[in-house]
Tab-separated table of C-alpha atoms in Angstrom:
chain	number	residue	atom	x	y	z
A	20	MET	CA	-41.149	98.135	26.561
A	21	TYR	CA	-39.511	98.106	29.982
A	22	LEU	CA	-42.383	98.574	32.410
A	23	ALA	CA	-41.551	98.924	36.103
A	24	ASP	CA	-43.782	96.896	38.470
A	25	SER	CA	-45.277	99.682	40.534
A	26	ARG	CA	-47.185	97.948	43.213
A	27	SER	CA	-48.231	100.335	46.065
A	28	ALA	CA	-49.337	98.836	49.359
A	29	GLY	CA	-48.746	101.416	52.044
A	30	SER	CA	-45.341	101.345	53.660
A	31	ARG	CA	-44.401	98.306	51.641
A	32	GLY	CA	-44.740	100.448	48.508
A	33	THR	CA	-42.548	103.099	50.049
A	34	GLU	CA	-39.874	100.596	50.938
A	35	ALA	CA	-39.901	99.206	47.349
A	36	ALA	CA	-39.442	102.733	45.982
A	37	ALA	CA	-36.533	103.385	48.303
A	38	VAL	CA	-34.629	100.272	47.504
A	39	PRO	CA	-33.303	100.206	43.927
A	40	ASP	CA	-34.089	97.122	41.950
A	41	THR	CA	-30.767	95.451	41.094
A	42	ARG	CA	-32.185	92.391	39.410
A	43	PRO	CA	-30.926	92.004	35.870
A	44	ARG	CA	-33.579	92.889	33.302
A	45	ARG	CA	-34.196	90.600	30.407
A	46	ARG	CA	-33.385	92.169	27.024
A	47	PRO	CA	-36.150	91.974	24.396
A	48	ALA	CA	-35.724	89.302	21.792
A	49	ALA	CA	-33.872	90.685	18.746
A	50	VAL	CA	-35.948	88.411	16.378
A	51	PRO	CA	-39.611	88.221	17.348
A	52	SER	CA	-41.672	85.063	16.728
A	53	THR	CA	-43.673	86.917	14.093
A	54	VAL	CA	-40.486	87.333	12.066
A	55	LEU	CA	-39.626	83.706	12.382
A	56	ALA	CA	-43.077	82.664	11.326
A	57	LEU	CA	-43.001	84.932	8.318
A	58	GLY	CA	-39.477	83.572	7.461
A	59	ALA	CA	-40.889	80.043	7.541
A	60	VAL	CA	-43.700	81.113	5.176
A	61	SER	CA	-41.146	82.764	2.838
A	62	LEU	CA	-38.868	79.683	2.946
A	63	ILE	CA	-41.723	77.308	2.010
A	64	THR	CA	-43.043	79.629	-0.631
A	65	ASP	CA	-39.624	80.116	-2.185
A	66	VAL	CA	-39.135	76.443	-2.497
A	67	SER	CA	-42.336	76.323	-4.518
A	68	SER	CA	-41.508	79.426	-6.637
A	69	GLU	CA	-37.924	78.383	-7.344
A	70	MET	CA	-39.048	74.943	-8.446
A	71	VAL	CA	-41.022	76.573	-11.217
A	72	THR	CA	-38.418	79.123	-11.987
A	73	ALA	CA	-35.719	76.439	-12.401
A	74	VAL	CA	-37.658	74.576	-15.085
A	75	LEU	CA	-39.756	77.285	-16.713
A	76	PRO	CA	-37.218	78.364	-19.371
A	77	LEU	CA	-36.765	74.743	-20.456
A	78	TYR	CA	-40.508	74.142	-20.341
A	79	VAL	CA	-41.363	77.253	-22.400
A	80	VAL	CA	-38.587	76.869	-25.024
A	81	ALA	CA	-38.204	73.125	-25.237
A	82	GLY	CA	-41.640	71.940	-24.057
A	83	LEU	CA	-43.864	74.488	-25.732
A	84	GLY	CA	-41.585	75.432	-28.596
A	85	LEU	CA	-41.624	79.216	-27.807
A	86	SER	CA	-38.599	81.312	-28.779
A	87	PRO	CA	-36.188	82.655	-26.164
A	88	LEU	CA	-37.332	86.124	-27.134
A	89	GLY	CA	-40.831	85.259	-26.354
A	90	PHE	CA	-39.820	84.022	-23.001
A	91	GLY	CA	-37.743	87.175	-22.304
A	92	LEU	CA	-40.734	89.417	-23.119
A	93	LEU	CA	-42.997	87.227	-20.996
A	94	ASP	CA	-40.672	87.359	-18.024
A	95	GLY	CA	-40.179	91.095	-18.359
A	96	ILE	CA	-43.828	91.938	-18.526
A	97	ASN	CA	-44.712	89.769	-15.561
A	98	ASN	CA	-41.939	91.266	-13.410
A	99	GLY	CA	-43.378	94.719	-14.349
A	100	VAL	CA	-46.765	93.688	-13.204
A	101	GLY	CA	-45.464	92.525	-9.880
A	102	ALA	CA	-43.629	95.835	-9.224
A	103	LEU	CA	-46.746	97.877	-9.987
A	104	VAL	CA	-49.108	95.780	-7.891
A	105	ARG	CA	-46.733	96.197	-4.900
A	106	LEU	CA	-47.979	99.785	-4.457
A	107	ALA	CA	-51.650	98.563	-4.210
A	108	GLY	CA	-50.677	95.805	-1.733
A	109	GLY	CA	-48.897	98.268	0.609
A	110	HIS	CA	-51.737	100.714	0.605
A	111	LEU	CA	-54.452	98.113	1.085
A	112	ALA	CA	-52.602	96.669	4.059
A	113	ASP	CA	-52.316	100.069	5.725
A	114	ARG	CA	-55.902	100.977	4.754
A	115	GLY	CA	-57.156	97.827	6.501
A	116	GLY	CA	-56.180	99.119	9.923
A	117	ARG	CA	-52.731	97.471	9.847
A	118	ARG	CA	-54.279	94.092	9.037
A	119	HIS	CA	-51.427	93.257	6.814
A	120	LYS	CA	-51.899	89.502	7.184
A	121	VAL	CA	-55.083	89.578	5.116
A	122	VAL	CA	-53.421	91.286	2.052
A	123	ALA	CA	-50.309	89.141	2.386
A	124	GLY	CA	-52.480	86.071	2.624
A	125	LEU	CA	-54.310	87.020	-0.501
A	126	GLY	CA	-50.968	87.422	-2.275
A	127	TYR	CA	-49.655	84.044	-1.095
A	128	GLY	CA	-52.944	82.408	-1.961
A	129	LEU	CA	-53.021	83.740	-5.570
A	130	SER	CA	-49.446	82.480	-6.121
A	131	ALA	CA	-50.301	79.108	-4.661
A	132	LEU	CA	-53.366	78.787	-6.940
A	133	CYS	CA	-51.299	79.508	-10.058
A	134	LYS	CA	-48.837	76.603	-9.573
A	135	PRO	CA	-51.337	73.806	-10.424
A	136	LEU	CA	-52.880	76.040	-13.191
A	137	LEU	CA	-49.522	75.805	-15.006
A	138	LEU	CA	-50.604	72.220	-15.866
A	139	LEU	CA	-53.242	73.732	-18.201
A	140	ALA	CA	-51.085	76.462	-19.740
A	141	HIS	CA	-49.912	75.220	-23.172
A	142	THR	CA	-50.091	78.440	-25.152
A	143	LEU	CA	-48.330	81.797	-24.695
A	144	PRO	CA	-51.476	83.814	-23.850
A	145	VAL	CA	-52.640	81.338	-21.192
A	146	LEU	CA	-49.168	80.907	-19.735
A	147	GLY	CA	-48.734	84.701	-19.692
A	148	ALA	CA	-52.006	85.110	-17.833
A	149	VAL	CA	-51.180	82.510	-15.205
A	150	LEU	CA	-47.720	84.023	-14.613
A	151	ALA	CA	-49.222	87.496	-14.456
A	152	VAL	CA	-51.630	86.407	-11.621
A	153	ASP	CA	-48.635	84.710	-9.902
A	154	ARG	CA	-46.656	87.980	-10.141
A	155	THR	CA	-49.737	89.833	-8.843
A	156	GLY	CA	-49.743	87.671	-5.825
A	157	LYS	CA	-46.061	88.347	-5.216
A	158	GLY	CA	-46.619	92.078	-5.598
A	159	LEU	CA	-49.518	92.073	-3.135
A	160	ARG	CA	-47.638	90.194	-0.407
A	161	THR	CA	-44.222	91.786	-0.408
A	162	ALA	CA	-44.936	95.182	1.107
A	163	PRO	CA	-47.377	93.863	3.824
A	164	ARG	CA	-44.845	91.154	4.762
A	165	ASP	CA	-42.074	93.683	5.140
A	166	ALA	CA	-44.411	95.990	7.097
A	167	MET	CA	-45.171	93.266	9.533
A	168	ILE	CA	-41.489	92.564	10.093
A	169	SER	CA	-40.894	96.314	10.627
A	170	LEU	CA	-43.769	96.706	13.140
A	171	ALA	CA	-42.906	93.568	15.135
A	172	SER	CA	-39.241	94.368	15.499
A	173	GLU	CA	-37.461	96.844	17.784
A	174	PRO	CA	-36.087	99.735	15.778
A	175	ALA	CA	-32.606	98.913	17.004
A	176	HIS	CA	-32.847	95.345	15.779
A	177	ARG	CA	-34.607	95.761	12.441
A	178	GLY	CA	-31.523	94.998	10.384
A	179	ARG	CA	-31.043	91.694	12.217
A	180	ALA	CA	-34.741	90.870	11.852
A	181	PHE	CA	-34.697	91.461	8.121
A	182	GLY	CA	-31.455	89.595	7.817
A	183	VAL	CA	-32.932	86.528	9.517
A	184	HIS	CA	-36.053	86.720	7.301
A	185	ARG	CA	-33.927	87.014	4.131
A	186	ALA	CA	-31.752	84.175	5.179
A	187	MET	CA	-34.755	81.862	5.670
A	188	ASP	CA	-36.179	83.110	2.347
A	189	THR	CA	-32.837	82.349	0.634
A	190	THR	CA	-32.790	78.849	2.145
A	191	GLY	CA	-35.966	78.205	0.172
A	192	ALA	CA	-34.335	79.586	-3.002
A	193	LEU	CA	-31.507	77.090	-2.435
A	194	LEU	CA	-33.802	74.137	-1.958
A	195	GLY	CA	-36.239	74.907	-4.755
A	196	PRO	CA	-34.074	74.084	-7.789
A	197	LEU	CA	-32.746	70.966	-6.075
A	198	VAL	CA	-36.198	69.674	-5.416
A	199	ALA	CA	-37.250	70.483	-9.050
A	200	PHE	CA	-34.332	68.586	-10.570
A	201	ALA	CA	-34.937	65.649	-8.207
A	202	VAL	CA	-38.565	65.493	-9.345
A	203	LEU	CA	-37.529	65.723	-13.019
A	204	ARG	CA	-35.170	62.820	-12.582
A	205	ALA	CA	-37.672	60.688	-10.588
A	206	THR	CA	-40.772	61.146	-12.753
A	207	VAL	CA	-41.821	60.413	-16.345
A	208	ASP	CA	-43.945	63.593	-16.892
A	209	GLY	CA	-41.342	65.743	-15.284
A	210	TYR	CA	-42.757	69.256	-15.839
A	211	ASP	CA	-46.307	68.333	-14.769
A	212	ALA	CA	-44.920	66.664	-11.678
A	213	VAL	CA	-42.853	69.709	-10.802
A	214	PHE	CA	-45.881	72.045	-11.158
A	215	ALA	CA	-48.050	69.686	-9.067
A	216	VAL	CA	-45.454	69.358	-6.217
A	217	SER	CA	-44.884	73.081	-6.356
A	218	GLY	CA	-48.634	73.752	-5.842
A	219	CYS	CA	-48.650	71.445	-2.780
A	220	VAL	CA	-45.628	73.168	-1.222
A	221	ALA	CA	-47.162	76.614	-1.865
A	222	ALA	CA	-50.389	75.517	-0.226
A	223	LEU	CA	-48.380	74.464	2.830
A	224	GLY	CA	-46.860	77.933	2.985
A	225	VAL	CA	-50.351	79.521	3.123
A	226	LEU	CA	-51.299	77.192	5.868
A	227	VAL	CA	-48.261	78.168	7.946
A	228	LEU	CA	-49.227	81.787	7.386
A	229	VAL	CA	-52.875	81.230	8.594
A	230	LEU	CA	-51.855	79.217	11.682
A	231	PHE	CA	-48.684	80.893	12.908
A	232	VAL	CA	-48.686	84.638	11.865
A	233	PRO	CA	-50.827	86.765	14.122
A	234	GLY	CA	-53.839	88.435	12.486
A	235	ARG	CA	-52.851	91.912	13.808
A	236	ILE	CA	-49.250	92.900	14.597
A	237	THR	CA	-48.695	94.703	17.871
A	238	PRO	CA	-46.004	97.287	17.179
A	239	ALA	CA	-42.862	96.871	19.233
A	240	VAL	CA	-42.895	100.603	19.905
A	241	PRO	CA	-46.306	101.737	21.337
A	242	GLN	CA	-48.203	104.014	18.981
A	243	GLN	CA	-50.872	106.639	19.474
A	244	PRO	CA	-54.403	105.431	18.730
A	245	GLU	CA	-55.326	105.957	15.106
A	246	GLN	CA	-58.332	108.253	14.582
A	247	GLU	CA	-58.967	107.266	10.901
A	248	ARG	CA	-57.582	104.955	8.178
A	249	PRO	CA	-54.733	106.201	6.027
A	250	LEU	CA	-55.832	107.698	2.698
A	251	LEU	CA	-54.323	107.052	-0.671
A	252	ARG	CA	-53.175	110.665	-1.062
A	253	GLU	CA	-51.411	110.334	2.336
A	254	ALA	CA	-49.615	107.190	1.176
A	255	LEU	CA	-48.426	108.873	-2.027
A	256	GLY	CA	-47.541	111.944	0.003
A	257	LEU	CA	-44.933	110.015	1.889
A	258	LEU	CA	-42.522	111.010	-0.869
A	259	ARG	CA	-42.690	114.536	0.512
A	260	ARG	CA	-40.642	113.252	3.427
A	261	PRO	CA	-37.077	114.212	2.538
A	262	GLU	CA	-35.536	110.986	4.083
A	263	LEU	CA	-37.866	108.686	2.199
A	264	ARG	CA	-37.567	110.604	-1.010
A	265	ARG	CA	-33.853	110.444	-0.892
A	266	LEU	CA	-33.800	106.804	-0.214
A	267	THR	CA	-36.268	106.083	-2.943
A	268	VAL	CA	-34.282	108.122	-5.484
A	269	CYS	CA	-30.997	106.422	-4.566
A	270	ALA	CA	-32.557	102.885	-4.640
A	271	SER	CA	-33.998	103.657	-8.080
A	272	LEU	CA	-30.826	105.191	-9.436
A	273	LEU	CA	-28.638	102.286	-8.303
A	274	GLY	CA	-31.337	99.831	-9.634
A	275	LEU	CA	-30.924	101.381	-13.129
A	276	THR	CA	-27.280	100.103	-13.061
A	277	THR	CA	-27.864	96.672	-11.506
A	278	VAL	CA	-27.638	93.947	-14.151
A	279	SER	CA	-30.140	91.118	-13.750
A	280	ASP	CA	-28.870	87.853	-12.381
A	281	SER	CA	-29.522	85.878	-15.521
A	282	PHE	CA	-27.404	88.226	-17.651
A	283	LEU	CA	-24.592	88.194	-15.009
A	284	TYR	CA	-24.514	84.452	-14.858
A	285	LEU	CA	-24.427	84.131	-18.625
A	286	LEU	CA	-21.492	86.553	-18.813
A	287	LEU	CA	-19.737	84.659	-15.952
A	288	GLN	CA	-20.246	81.337	-17.702
A	289	ARG	CA	-18.762	82.658	-20.885
A	290	ALA	CA	-15.885	84.432	-19.195
A	291	GLY	CA	-14.970	81.406	-17.186
A	292	ASN	CA	-15.624	78.889	-20.038
A	293	LEU	CA	-17.804	76.799	-17.712
A	294	PRO	CA	-19.473	73.697	-19.030
A	295	ALA	CA	-23.159	74.221	-19.788
A	296	HIS	CA	-24.224	71.639	-17.289
A	297	LEU	CA	-22.753	73.671	-14.437
A	298	PHE	CA	-24.752	76.769	-15.331
A	299	PRO	CA	-27.642	75.940	-12.993
A	300	LEU	CA	-25.159	75.887	-10.060
A	301	LEU	CA	-24.360	79.620	-10.409
A	302	PRO	CA	-27.589	80.889	-8.815
A	303	LEU	CA	-27.108	78.369	-6.025
A	304	GLY	CA	-23.673	79.806	-5.343
A	305	THR	CA	-25.044	83.283	-4.996
A	306	ALA	CA	-27.933	82.047	-2.711
A	307	ALA	CA	-25.501	80.171	-0.503
A	308	PHE	CA	-23.332	83.158	0.284
A	309	PHE	CA	-26.420	85.360	0.607
A	310	LEU	CA	-27.686	82.854	3.241
A	311	LEU	CA	-24.377	82.922	5.112
A	312	LEU	CA	-24.018	86.693	5.227
A	313	ALA	CA	-27.620	88.008	5.563
A	314	VAL	CA	-27.803	87.837	9.390
A	315	PRO	CA	-24.233	89.071	10.143
A	316	LEU	CA	-24.535	92.047	7.738
A	317	GLY	CA	-28.022	92.817	9.027
A	318	ALA	CA	-26.695	92.941	12.539
A	319	LEU	CA	-23.842	95.146	11.323
A	320	ALA	CA	-26.337	97.534	9.765
A	321	ASP	CA	-27.967	97.892	13.189
A	322	ARG	CA	-24.653	98.946	14.764
A	323	VAL	CA	-23.386	101.246	12.098
A	324	SER	CA	-25.449	102.795	9.308
A	325	ARG	CA	-28.002	101.040	7.123
A	326	ARG	CA	-27.642	103.552	4.291
A	327	ARG	CA	-23.865	103.297	4.226
A	328	LEU	CA	-24.003	99.560	4.228
A	329	PHE	CA	-26.521	99.747	1.323
A	330	LEU	CA	-24.103	101.924	-0.663
A	331	ALA	CA	-21.174	99.603	0.248
A	332	GLY	CA	-23.164	96.623	-1.063
A	333	HIS	CA	-23.273	98.307	-4.452
A	334	GLY	CA	-19.561	98.886	-4.237
A	335	VAL	CA	-19.158	95.147	-3.748
A	336	LEU	CA	-21.252	94.530	-6.801
A	337	LEU	CA	-19.044	96.911	-8.805
A	338	LEU	CA	-16.067	94.912	-7.729
A	339	GLY	CA	-17.812	91.773	-8.974
A	340	TYR	CA	-18.343	93.490	-12.426
A	341	GLY	CA	-14.712	94.264	-12.460
A	342	LEU	CA	-13.786	90.600	-11.833
A	343	VAL	CA	-16.005	89.426	-14.709
A	344	LEU	CA	-14.306	91.909	-17.032
A	345	SER	CA	-10.850	91.078	-15.734
A	346	PRO	CA	-8.451	88.579	-17.464
A	347	TRP	CA	-8.626	86.363	-14.396
A	348	HIS	CA	-10.735	83.303	-15.354
A	349	GLY	CA	-11.344	79.804	-14.122
A	350	VAL	CA	-13.174	78.306	-11.184
A	351	PRO	CA	-11.513	80.546	-8.507
A	352	ALA	CA	-12.584	83.664	-10.373
A	353	VAL	CA	-16.176	82.303	-10.688
A	354	LEU	CA	-16.289	81.556	-6.927
A	355	ALA	CA	-14.987	85.022	-6.130
A	356	VAL	CA	-17.691	86.650	-8.224
A	357	LEU	CA	-20.375	84.533	-6.592
A	358	VAL	CA	-19.055	85.531	-3.125
A	359	LEU	CA	-19.271	89.219	-4.093
A	360	HIS	CA	-22.751	88.714	-5.644
A	361	GLY	CA	-24.093	87.057	-2.579
A	362	THR	CA	-22.511	89.704	-0.314
A	363	PHE	CA	-24.140	92.357	-2.462
A	364	TYR	CA	-27.618	90.963	-1.794
A	365	ALA	CA	-26.953	90.459	1.879
A	366	ALA	CA	-25.864	94.059	2.318
A	367	THR	CA	-28.776	95.549	0.290
A	368	ASP	CA	-31.977	93.518	0.272
A	369	GLY	CA	-33.071	93.421	3.873
A	370	VAL	CA	-30.920	96.420	4.825
A	371	LEU	CA	-32.935	98.676	2.419
A	372	ALA	CA	-36.176	97.502	3.989
A	373	ALA	CA	-34.848	98.196	7.465
A	374	ALA	CA	-33.648	101.660	6.450
A	375	THR	CA	-37.111	102.385	4.897
A	376	ALA	CA	-38.853	101.307	8.063
A	377	GLY	CA	-36.776	103.878	10.043
A	378	VAL	CA	-38.153	106.849	8.004
A	379	VAL	CA	-41.834	105.871	7.650
A	380	PRO	CA	-44.641	106.105	10.281
A	381	ALA	CA	-46.077	102.930	11.599
A	382	ARG	CA	-49.517	103.504	10.028
A	383	HIS	CA	-47.871	103.803	6.558
A	384	GLN	CA	-45.249	100.974	6.760
A	385	GLY	CA	-46.876	99.052	3.924
A	386	ALA	CA	-47.104	102.023	1.620
A	387	GLY	CA	-43.579	103.210	2.511
A	388	GLN	CA	-42.054	99.764	1.773
A	389	ALA	CA	-43.993	99.571	-1.459
A	390	LEU	CA	-42.848	102.960	-2.719
A	391	VAL	CA	-39.143	102.247	-2.303
A	392	GLY	CA	-39.439	98.635	-3.430
A	393	THR	CA	-41.414	99.563	-6.537
A	394	GLY	CA	-38.998	102.329	-7.539
A	395	GLN	CA	-36.135	99.816	-7.269
A	396	ALA	CA	-37.939	97.011	-9.021
A	397	LEU	CA	-39.054	99.176	-12.047
A	398	ALA	CA	-35.514	100.634	-12.321
A	399	ARG	CA	-33.991	97.121	-12.389
A	400	PHE	CA	-36.562	96.113	-14.964
A	401	ALA	CA	-35.510	99.050	-17.132
A	402	CYS	CA	-31.887	98.116	-16.688
A	403	SER	CA	-32.631	94.620	-17.976
A	404	LEU	CA	-34.225	95.923	-21.071
A	405	ALA	CA	-31.460	98.421	-21.704
A	406	PHE	CA	-28.746	95.881	-21.002
A	407	GLY	CA	-30.334	93.359	-23.368
A	408	ALA	CA	-30.435	95.985	-26.100
A	409	ALA	CA	-26.872	97.010	-25.478
A	410	TRP	CA	-25.748	93.340	-25.698
A	411	SER	CA	-27.565	92.948	-28.990
A	412	LEU	CA	-26.087	96.198	-30.392
A	413	TRP	CA	-22.505	95.687	-29.137
A	414	ASP	CA	-21.557	92.613	-27.100
A	415	GLY	CA	-21.824	91.415	-23.444
A	416	ARG	CA	-18.474	92.642	-22.232
A	417	THR	CA	-19.015	96.153	-23.693
A	418	ALA	CA	-22.462	96.356	-22.248
A	419	LEU	CA	-21.101	95.347	-18.784
A	420	THR	CA	-18.321	97.872	-19.044
A	421	VAL	CA	-20.782	100.722	-19.729
A	422	THR	CA	-23.044	99.533	-16.929
A	423	ALA	CA	-20.114	99.302	-14.446
A	424	ALA	CA	-19.157	102.868	-15.262
A	425	ALA	CA	-22.789	103.982	-14.752
A	426	LEU	CA	-22.956	102.134	-11.407
A	427	ALA	CA	-19.796	103.860	-10.168
A	428	ALA	CA	-21.324	107.236	-11.135
A	429	ALA	CA	-24.660	106.303	-9.535
A	430	ALA	CA	-22.874	105.280	-6.307
A	431	VAL	CA	-21.090	108.635	-6.124
A	432	VAL	CA	-24.322	110.520	-6.701
A	433	SER	CA	-26.217	108.413	-4.099
A	434	ALA	CA	-23.448	109.057	-1.517
A	435	PHE	CA	-23.846	112.756	-2.156
A	436	VAL	CA	-27.655	112.594	-1.892
A	437	LEU	CA	-27.619	110.558	1.318
A	438	ARG	CA	-24.784	112.500	3.004
A	439	GLY	CA	-25.629	113.735	6.547
A	440	THR	CA	-28.868	111.652	6.638
A	441	ASP	CA	-27.482	108.485	8.335
A	442	GLU	CA	-29.550	107.294	11.211
A	443	SER	CA	-28.150	105.841	14.410
A	444	PRO	CA	-29.834	102.452	14.387
A	445	ALA	CA	-29.187	101.784	18.092
A	446	THR	CA	-31.089	104.869	19.191
A	447	THR	CA	-33.572	105.386	16.372
A	448	GLU	CA	-37.140	105.840	17.638
A	449	GLU	CA	-40.298	105.233	15.780
A	450	VAL	CA	-41.157	108.003	13.293
A	451	SER	CA	-44.228	109.966	14.378
A	452	ALA	CA	-47.184	110.062	12.093
């Protein structure tokens, strides 16, 4: 990245070589423009997605008359679809000669198309099909997007880059519900208006992707020319790499003990005796603290250890579980849990992606991100099903107590698995193919 200007013009070239260049050299930008453009796309898309997410439970249960159980099954199946499609998205992006924008654009386009189609979904099968296509779009775009961030960023600054992207993404998550509720209050056919506005916003996100994200990412670290496109067996064979295998195992193990946000908010609302009308503010609280801490903790991960910070984030989550189970109630306790919950996401979401990028070759960035992300997503999906069953069998507090004990055990096991494997982010070089 730091290329000396080697002009040779007879004696002038000799003099230039003899006199050292004392001019200060400009440091490379920690956050490339590609990352900022992708952050803008994610911000706009999250406004659109969270508009729908904010009203969908009310629309399904109150508007269409479906049972909460039906909505739960619908949500669970669609999340599973998104996790599985992520593997295909990562491999297709790598297979296309690192043309990740094409696959990501397909994913963003599918999700944008689904928003207005919700206007026509009035039965469970049709609604399920539309949401499945929407989740397919999310699954396709996630790994290529993270791969583009990894390739465009200097290895020593990847934590900061992912932190900036996640902060912009979370800004959209904050604005989406607020826009949805404003549309509901300002219109007569509230749900239809929300879906229509959401579709327009999603289309704007696709337009920003097309106009401002480069079609082919030039890696921040120069790579050897590729002789052939990556094969599927090579992508799946990435798990033979000890570093990636350990990271995937630990992300999946910890995901098995990570309670979904909806369950945690419901427990928090009951423990704190919060009025029902304040319930929608709980996700906004988590998103606000995630937004504030994503960049600082991403930068901290670059200076210390991404894996250790990832484990520490789950320790913070365990502390949040403890506060929910403690006799301390009221608004201060609720705020403390939301601070810890937002800190957990800031210390794990982008940090895990940055850690993955450091142990995967550039030509397999999409597949590597997909393998780790899919393992974690499927594990969290399994945790949601198990936690829901435990809540039905026992009660919420008992289920959370068991989950907290399992999380503590998973953290100890993960620390043992990852011992001695910490990278030095400031000096990490690109993994060779």
